[in-house]
XYZ file of N, CA and C in Angstrom:
201
model
N 83.436 62.531 128.788
C 82.298 63.541 129.083
C 82.148 63.828 127.609
N 80.739 64.717 127.392
C 80.320 65.293 126.465
C 80.784 66.714 126.768
N 80.840 67.640 125.931
C 81.385 68.510 126.044
C 80.463 69.191 124.614
N 79.838 70.786 124.823
C 79.457 71.417 123.791
C 80.527 72.019 122.935
N 80.335 72.451 121.457
C 81.290 72.981 120.638
C 81.904 74.543 121.592
N 80.693 75.324 121.957
C 81.114 76.392 122.531
C 82.212 76.260 123.677
N 82.785 74.879 124.512
C 83.384 74.632 125.119
C 84.637 73.795 125.184
N 84.221 73.158 124.070
C 85.569 71.866 123.645
C 86.646 72.275 122.680
N 88.077 72.326 123.288
C 88.630 72.667 123.002
C 90.068 71.810 122.042
N 90.867 72.178 121.283
C 91.864 71.277 120.838
C 93.091 72.353 120.311
N 93.877 71.521 119.998
C 95.470 72.242 119.583
C 95.662 72.143 117.910
N 95.942 73.664 118.083
C 96.013 73.784 116.254
C 96.882 74.420 115.841
N 97.854 74.095 114.626
C 98.898 74.818 114.482
C 98.707 76.126 113.661
N 99.593 76.749 114.033
C 99.305 78.284 113.136
C 100.681 78.832 112.574
N 100.255 78.708 111.553
C 101.397 79.364 110.616
C 101.959 80.788 110.953
N 103.197 80.492 110.841
C 104.280 81.715 111.021
C 104.543 82.464 109.298
N 104.380 83.855 109.373
C 104.347 84.619 108.396
C 106.047 84.243 107.572
N 106.969 83.994 108.279
C 107.803 83.508 107.165
C 107.992 82.020 107.097
N 108.622 81.604 106.003
C 108.808 80.229 105.133
C 109.455 79.421 106.202
N 110.495 80.143 107.312
C 111.629 79.175 107.729
C 111.417 78.588 108.708
N 110.190 78.917 109.776
C 109.791 78.314 110.863
C 108.768 77.560 111.176
N 108.446 76.973 112.351
C 107.534 76.169 112.420
C 106.317 76.746 112.668
N 105.497 76.426 112.553
C 104.308 77.267 113.259
C 104.347 77.213 114.708
N 103.071 77.813 115.767
C 103.059 77.401 116.968
C 102.126 76.960 116.995
N 101.358 76.568 118.368
C 100.629 75.486 118.510
C 99.596 76.463 119.411
N 98.640 76.376 119.578
C 97.401 77.527 120.172
C 95.960 76.569 120.379
N 95.441 76.664 121.509
C 94.355 75.819 122.029
C 93.086 76.515 121.603
N 92.499 76.358 120.832
C 90.945 76.985 120.069
C 89.926 75.947 120.464
N 88.955 76.753 120.493
C 87.190 76.169 120.631
C 86.504 75.493 119.291
N 85.950 74.890 119.156
C 85.226 74.627 118.328
C 84.599 75.546 117.752
N 84.088 76.562 118.485
C 82.955 77.093 118.400
C 83.933 78.702 117.979
N 85.237 78.573 118.453
C 86.215 80.254 117.591
C 86.744 79.332 116.614
N 86.725 78.459 116.536
C 87.596 77.648 114.912
C 86.718 77.866 114.010
N 85.400 77.798 114.011
C 84.365 77.842 112.922
C 83.838 79.370 112.746
N 83.994 80.196 113.848
C 83.567 81.359 113.524
C 85.012 82.144 113.037
N 85.789 82.253 113.283
C 87.093 83.010 112.775
C 88.262 82.091 111.351
N 87.605 80.761 110.993
C 88.637 80.169 110.489
C 87.075 79.578 108.781
N 86.149 79.704 109.343
C 84.587 78.888 108.732
C 84.113 80.121 107.828
N 84.312 81.565 108.794
C 82.878 82.373 108.836
C 82.006 82.065 109.150
N 81.415 80.851 110.084
C 80.230 80.180 110.404
C 79.782 80.522 111.673
N 78.886 81.623 112.392
C 78.295 82.012 113.634
C 77.519 80.908 113.860
N 77.731 79.829 114.952
C 76.954 79.016 115.745
C 76.215 79.664 116.217
N 75.049 79.351 115.559
C 73.615 79.553 116.846
C 72.884 78.757 117.720
N 72.562 77.844 116.690
C 71.272 76.990 117.680
C 72.493 75.843 117.963
N 73.235 75.311 117.996
C 74.210 74.383 118.524
C 75.376 74.834 119.216
N 75.197 75.964 119.439
C 76.558 76.426 120.650
C 76.587 75.475 121.551
N 75.331 75.258 122.374
C 75.627 74.487 123.844
C 75.577 72.767 123.539
N 75.288 72.498 122.091
C 74.912 71.101 121.835
C 76.441 70.355 121.729
N 76.688 69.131 122.010
C 77.766 67.985 121.715
C 78.329 68.210 120.363
N 79.345 67.956 120.033
C 80.002 67.920 118.676
C 79.708 66.223 118.517
N 79.904 66.034 117.024
C 80.309 64.805 116.051
C 81.603 64.400 116.064
N 82.301 63.564 116.487
C 83.782 63.589 116.615
C 83.555 62.430 115.402
N 84.393 63.034 113.801
C 84.302 62.351 112.567
C 85.673 61.734 112.573
N 86.454 61.706 113.431
C 87.943 61.917 113.154
C 88.193 60.325 113.672
N 89.481 60.050 113.802
C 90.110 58.893 114.328
C 90.516 59.214 115.757
N 90.705 57.756 116.360
C 91.343 58.184 118.160
C 92.351 58.864 118.264
N 93.316 58.558 117.226
C 94.522 59.517 117.599
C 94.373 61.005 117.098
N 93.537 61.191 116.164
C 93.636 62.721 115.377
C 91.541 63.011 115.136
N 91.321 63.247 116.250
C 89.458 63.441 116.390
C 89.875 64.779 115.364
N 88.429 64.913 114.819
C 87.688 65.841 114.024
C 86.230 66.147 114.571
N 86.105 67.353 115.069
C 84.941 67.940 115.905
C 84.063 68.725 114.715
N 82.727 68.204 114.460
C 82.073 68.894 113.927
C 80.726 69.433 114.949
N 80.693 70.761 114.978
C 79.195 71.119 115.742
C 77.318 70.236 114.589
N 76.775 69.926 115.396
C 75.754 69.429 114.785
C 75.135 70.238 113.916
N 75.175 71.511 113.801
C 74.450 73.058 113.118
C 75.336 72.386 111.669
N 76.428 72.010 111.563
C 76.802 72.171 109.988
C 76.854 70.773 109.613
N 76.631 69.989 109.943
C 76.059 68.711 109.407
C 74.776 68.482 108.759
């Protein structure tokens, strides 16, 4: 199935404040990731499919708007 970046989610490791423990894993959508971590508010491609430029075991999703 093809999903838009508004709904497509992936697991992401989040670093903890202390250096001793491993970070936790959270689910985040591609839309949320670009808004929170890249400062890019997706407007024209929010409901378009993403481009997968990663490997089969490690997908990397790019919204068409940033290509």
